[in-house]
Structure formats: C-alpha cells, structure tokens
C-alpha cells in the first residue's frame, strides 16, 4: 500500500517511469504498434480532486503496463468543459485519453457544448464508484445531518457550501441535498475539488458535499466532521456513519464515478487494448484495496455498460439542474 501511494506521489510531481511493455500489441491505425509515444491523460479539473487522484492512480499503472509514459494533463475550468473540449478535438489515435466522472453527465444541461457528450467519445473503461460525503467545518457545531438541516432552516441563506465550481459534482450533489432537505444554503465555487475541500477545512465555507475519496483524508485527523454518506447503503470503511438518507433526508442518493474515454474515431484495437489493461489494473489487489480504504469501490463494467451509465446519469442530473433552476453560465 505504501509503495502504491509513493508511486502516486511521484506522479503528482510529474515523474513518469518507463517500464517494459507487455507482449500484447495494438495498432494505431497507421500500422504501428500502440503506443508509439507518451500518452496524455487529460484530467478536466485541477490537482487534488477525486478526478485527479483516480487519474494519477491509473496513469502510474498504465505507464508500467504500456511501456510508455502516461502524463497527466490537468485542464481545469468551466466545470470540466475546457478539458472535455480539449480531448474531443484531439487526434483519435489513443495517445490522448480523458478522465470523466459524474460531473461529465452534468454538462449537457449546464453548458453550450462544442461537442456531443455521447457521440464525441468512445467509452474505454469504468474505473470505480464512490458515494459522496456530507462533511462540515468542525467549528460549525452541527454533529448530525438533522442538526445541520435544523441550523440551515433557522439561518436561511447564511450557511455556505464549497464546490469545485459551476457544474461540478459538489455543486450538483449539494443542490440535490438543498432541494430534498428544503433548506437555503449558498454555493461558494472554487477552482477544483481540492481547493473546495481545503476551504471548508479552513472555515471559509461551512459545508462540503463531495467525493468521500477526497474527504476522508481530512476527516481522519479531525479537520472535517463527517455527517453522512450519499449512497443507499453505508460505506464499509466508515460503518458507523449513516447514509444521508437514513440520517434525515430520505431518498437522497448521489454517487461519483470515474472512467476513461477516448476521442471518437480511436481505432477499436486500441480501445480494446486499453480496456484490457485498465481492467487488469482495477482487478489488482493493491488497487482494490486502495479504493476500499478510500471509501470507494473499484468496478469492472463493459464499455457498453459504461456508455449506458453515462446516458442514464445525463438524464438524472438534467432533471436536478432543471428543478434547481440552474442556468448555464455560457
């Protein structure tokens, strides 16, 4: 486990290690064995958020298995749209990949897009899923979901929640909570999930509803107070923490997911190779253990199942955007 975390740390510093390529090969479409050069893995959010953490985890292992460096390229901004558009315009030869998450499903309802969220990419592999987490600044004085809801109702519009920006997972997950709890809380956007979480740690905002994977590291040392998780069942790593649904907001469910897609037109042989490699990575004991330890779950779905998940999430969150009255910024 320490070795895995060390590798991720090295990746965060920009190091890329070249390891012997495995025997399996695929063609880029030009007759050359894939990959022929370093691979750019676009993360559409700044460093420190769950997309970045998961992307770097996969990138380290792909570097080993493919024999070419996988370089994480953080293209944050506009709720991920800048990164999505950069990837959609890339040469479809497998040397540019994109990390997507639940936030990707928000984009059709929130933005005027220059790409088709379904047709502009081909799903490669779903990596994992994880419930979101409702946490608060310890000094707020709310020790349960019911106490937080009561406090928010007593002080309408006075409590803030931090988000990773307009259209982020924190934004929509928090809006769903606001609607279902019948409260008035205010969005304070930051440039990424990492900065948003740190803002609550510092008391600049009072509420964080983001991925458990990026929240737990601050809960363990007491920098945040975890009140509930957003799945329909409790998370095994924090079994004493109730779900938000059972703790005061019945029916609330919001979970993040992470996967890799490639620009449409990427050769099938390349996406098949990548699917096989990522599936093997996700099935490895150390990656399975890492996800479990972080309160998430590594998953294995076919590319078609991944496509269906994206489509269903677009419908679900489109309804939330409409009900919340959120208007596209541009």
PDB file of N, CA and C in Angstrom, residues 28-65:
ATOM      1  N   UNK A  28      -2.306   1.615 -34.098  1.00  0.00           N
ATOM      2  CA  UNK A  28      -2.881   2.952 -34.038  1.00  0.00           C
ATOM      3  C   UNK A  28      -3.710   3.255 -35.266  1.00  0.00           C
ATOM      4  N   UNK A  29      -3.696   2.376 -36.243  1.00  0.00           N
ATOM      5  CA  UNK A  29      -4.408   2.619 -37.486  1.00  0.00           C
ATOM      6  C   UNK A  29      -3.439   2.924 -38.615  1.00  0.00           C
ATOM      7  N   UNK A  30      -2.199   3.240 -38.253  1.00  0.00           N
ATOM      8  CA  UNK A  30      -1.182   3.520 -39.257  1.00  0.00           C
ATOM      9  C   UNK A  30      -0.246   2.337 -39.438  1.00  0.00           C
ATOM     10  N   UNK A  31      -0.574   1.231 -38.761  1.00  0.00           N
ATOM     11  CA  UNK A  31       0.246   0.038 -38.868  1.00  0.00           C
ATOM     12  C   UNK A  31       1.297  -0.064 -37.787  1.00  0.00           C
ATOM     13  N   UNK A  32       1.483   0.993 -36.992  1.00  0.00           N
ATOM     14  CA  UNK A  32       2.466   0.975 -35.921  1.00  0.00           C
ATOM     15  C   UNK A  32       1.860   0.399 -34.646  1.00  0.00           C
ATOM     16  N   UNK A  33       2.689  -0.295 -33.892  1.00  0.00           N
ATOM     17  CA  UNK A  33       2.229  -0.864 -32.635  1.00  0.00           C
ATOM     18  C   UNK A  33       1.934   0.255 -31.643  1.00  0.00           C
ATOM     19  N   UNK A  34       0.823   0.124 -30.929  1.00  0.00           N
ATOM     20  CA  UNK A  34       0.401   1.127 -29.956  1.00  0.00           C
ATOM     21  C   UNK A  34       0.925   0.763 -28.582  1.00  0.00           C
ATOM     22  N   UNK A  35       1.381   1.767 -27.813  1.00  0.00           N
ATOM     23  CA  UNK A  35       1.525   3.186 -28.138  1.00  0.00           C
ATOM     24  C   UNK A  35       2.903   3.475 -28.743  1.00  0.00           C
ATOM     25  N   UNK A  36       2.980   4.527 -29.517  1.00  0.00           N
ATOM     26  CA  UNK A  36       4.240   4.882 -30.170  1.00  0.00           C
ATOM     27  C   UNK A  36       4.932   6.056 -29.495  1.00  0.00           C
ATOM     28  N   UNK A  37       4.243   6.704 -28.547  1.00  0.00           N
ATOM     29  CA  UNK A  37       4.816   7.863 -27.850  1.00  0.00           C
ATOM     30  C   UNK A  37       4.087   8.018 -26.517  1.00  0.00           C
ATOM     31  N   UNK A  38       4.513   8.950 -25.673  1.00  0.00           N
ATOM     32  CA  UNK A  38       3.821   9.151 -24.392  1.00  0.00           C
ATOM     33  C   UNK A  38       2.339   9.449 -24.593  1.00  0.00           C
ATOM     34  N   UNK A  39       1.536   9.038 -23.626  1.00  0.00           N
ATOM     35  CA  UNK A  39       0.091   9.214 -23.680  1.00  0.00           C
ATOM     36  C   UNK A  39      -0.308  10.366 -22.766  1.00  0.00           C
ATOM     37  N   UNK A  40      -1.138  11.241 -23.284  1.00  0.00           N
ATOM     38  CA  UNK A  40      -1.654  12.352 -22.481  1.00  0.00           C
ATOM     39  C   UNK A  40      -2.993  11.935 -21.885  1.00  0.00           C
ATOM     40  N   UNK A  41      -3.072  11.976 -20.564  1.00  0.00           N
ATOM     41  CA  UNK A  41      -4.312  11.660 -19.850  1.00  0.00           C
ATOM     42  C   UNK A  41      -4.870  12.967 -19.307  1.00  0.00           C
ATOM     43  N   UNK A  42      -5.894  13.492 -19.964  1.00  0.00           N
ATOM     44  CA  UNK A  42      -6.462  14.776 -19.568  1.00  0.00           C
ATOM     45  C   UNK A  42      -7.388  14.600 -18.367  1.00  0.00           C
ATOM     46  N   UNK A  43      -7.114  15.353 -17.334  1.00  0.00           N
ATOM     47  CA  UNK A  43      -7.986  15.431 -16.157  1.00  0.00           C
ATOM     48  C   UNK A  43      -8.632  16.807 -16.215  1.00  0.00           C
ATOM     49  N   UNK A  44      -9.957  16.890 -16.366  1.00  0.00           N
ATOM     50  CA  UNK A  44     -10.616  18.177 -16.598  1.00  0.00           C
ATOM     51  C   UNK A  44     -10.843  19.029 -15.357  1.00  0.00           C
ATOM     52  N   UNK A  45     -10.065  18.783 -14.310  1.00  0.00           N
ATOM     53  CA  UNK A  45     -10.134  19.566 -13.083  1.00  0.00           C
ATOM     54  C   UNK A  45      -8.729  19.747 -12.532  1.00  0.00           C
ATOM     55  N   UNK A  46      -8.527  20.725 -11.649  1.00  0.00           N
ATOM     56  CA  UNK A  46      -7.198  20.971 -11.081  1.00  0.00           C
ATOM     57  C   UNK A  46      -6.734  19.817 -10.192  1.00  0.00           C
ATOM     58  N   UNK A  47      -5.450  19.798  -9.827  1.00  0.00           N
ATOM     59  CA  UNK A  47      -4.925  18.764  -8.938  1.00  0.00           C
ATOM     60  C   UNK A  47      -5.626  18.771  -7.582  1.00  0.00           C
ATOM     61  N   UNK A  48      -5.709  17.595  -6.978  1.00  0.00           N
ATOM     62  CA  UNK A  48      -6.223  17.483  -5.617  1.00  0.00           C
ATOM     63  C   UNK A  48      -7.624  16.941  -5.490  1.00  0.00           C
ATOM     64  N   UNK A  49      -8.418  17.013  -6.569  1.00  0.00           N
ATOM     65  CA  UNK A  49      -9.773  16.483  -6.522  1.00  0.00           C
ATOM     66  C   UNK A  49      -9.789  14.997  -6.830  1.00  0.00           C
ATOM     67  N   UNK A  50     -10.980  14.387  -6.748  1.00  0.00           N
ATOM     68  CA  UNK A  50     -11.064  12.940  -6.947  1.00  0.00           C
ATOM     69  C   UNK A  50     -10.711  12.527  -8.371  1.00  0.00           C
ATOM     70  N   UNK A  51     -11.066  13.358  -9.371  1.00  0.00           N
ATOM     71  CA  UNK A  51     -10.706  13.032 -10.753  1.00  0.00           C
ATOM     72  C   UNK A  51      -9.195  12.937 -10.904  1.00  0.00           C
ATOM     73  N   UNK A  52      -8.511  13.884 -10.298  1.00  0.00           N
ATOM     74  CA  UNK A  52      -7.055  13.924 -10.367  1.00  0.00           C
ATOM     75  C   UNK A  52      -6.429  12.737  -9.632  1.00  0.00           C
ATOM     76  N   UNK A  53      -6.958  12.434  -8.461  1.00  0.00           N
ATOM     77  CA  UNK A  53      -6.415  11.331  -7.660  1.00  0.00           C
ATOM     78  C   UNK A  53      -6.565  10.002  -8.395  1.00  0.00           C
ATOM     79  N   UNK A  54      -7.771   9.748  -8.904  1.00  0.00           N
ATOM     80  CA  UNK A  54      -8.022   8.493  -9.617  1.00  0.00           C
ATOM     81  C   UNK A  54      -7.245   8.452 -10.934  1.00  0.00           C
ATOM     82  N   UNK A  55      -7.206   9.584 -11.635  1.00  0.00           N
ATOM     83  CA  UNK A  55      -6.473   9.633 -12.897  1.00  0.00           C
ATOM     84  C   UNK A  55      -5.001   9.318 -12.724  1.00  0.00           C
ATOM     85  N   UNK A  56      -4.385   9.853 -11.694  1.00  0.00           N
ATOM     86  CA  UNK A  56      -2.966   9.599 -11.456  1.00  0.00           C
ATOM     87  C   UNK A  56      -2.721   8.156 -11.019  1.00  0.00           C
ATOM     88  N   UNK A  57      -3.656   7.622 -10.252  1.00  0.00           N
ATOM     89  CA  UNK A  57      -3.552   6.219  -9.850  1.00  0.00           C
ATOM     90  C   UNK A  57      -3.503   5.314 -11.077  1.00  0.00           C
ATOM     91  N   UNK A  58      -4.440   5.526 -12.008  1.00  0.00           N
ATOM     92  CA  UNK A  58      -4.488   4.718 -13.222  1.00  0.00           C
ATOM     93  C   UNK A  58      -3.284   5.020 -14.117  1.00  0.00           C
ATOM     94  N   UNK A  59      -2.884   6.285 -14.181  1.00  0.00           N
ATOM     95  CA  UNK A  59      -1.768   6.672 -15.024  1.00  0.00           C
ATOM     96  C   UNK A  59      -0.469   5.998 -14.646  1.00  0.00           C
ATOM     97  N   UNK A  60      -0.217   5.883 -13.352  1.00  0.00           N
ATOM     98  CA  UNK A  60       1.003   5.214 -12.881  1.00  0.00           C
ATOM     99  C   UNK A  60       1.036   3.765 -13.351  1.00  0.00           C
ATOM    100  N   UNK A  61      -0.075   3.079 -13.197  1.00  0.00           N
ATOM    101  CA  UNK A  61      -0.128   1.675 -13.579  1.00  0.00           C
ATOM    102  C   UNK A  61      -0.104   1.478 -15.101  1.00  0.00           C
ATOM    103  N   UNK A  62      -0.767   2.386 -15.836  1.00  0.00           N
ATOM    104  CA  UNK A  62      -0.736   2.274 -17.291  1.00  0.00           C
ATOM    105  C   UNK A  62       0.670   2.480 -17.827  1.00  0.00           C
ATOM    106  N   UNK A  63       1.426   3.358 -17.187  1.00  0.00           N
ATOM    107  CA  UNK A  63       2.819   3.569 -17.576  1.00  0.00           C
ATOM    108  C   UNK A  63       3.587   2.253 -17.493  1.00  0.00           C
ATOM    109  N   UNK A  64       3.382   1.544 -16.429  1.00  0.00           N
ATOM    110  CA  UNK A  64       4.056   0.252 -16.247  1.00  0.00           C
ATOM    111  C   UNK A  64       3.657  -0.741 -17.328  1.00  0.00           C
ATOM    112  N   UNK A  65       2.366  -0.821 -17.580  1.00  0.00           N
ATOM    113  CA  UNK A  65       1.860  -1.883 -18.450  1.00  0.00           C
ATOM    114  C   UNK A  65       2.049  -1.587 -19.936  1.00  0.00           C
TER     115      UNK A  65
END
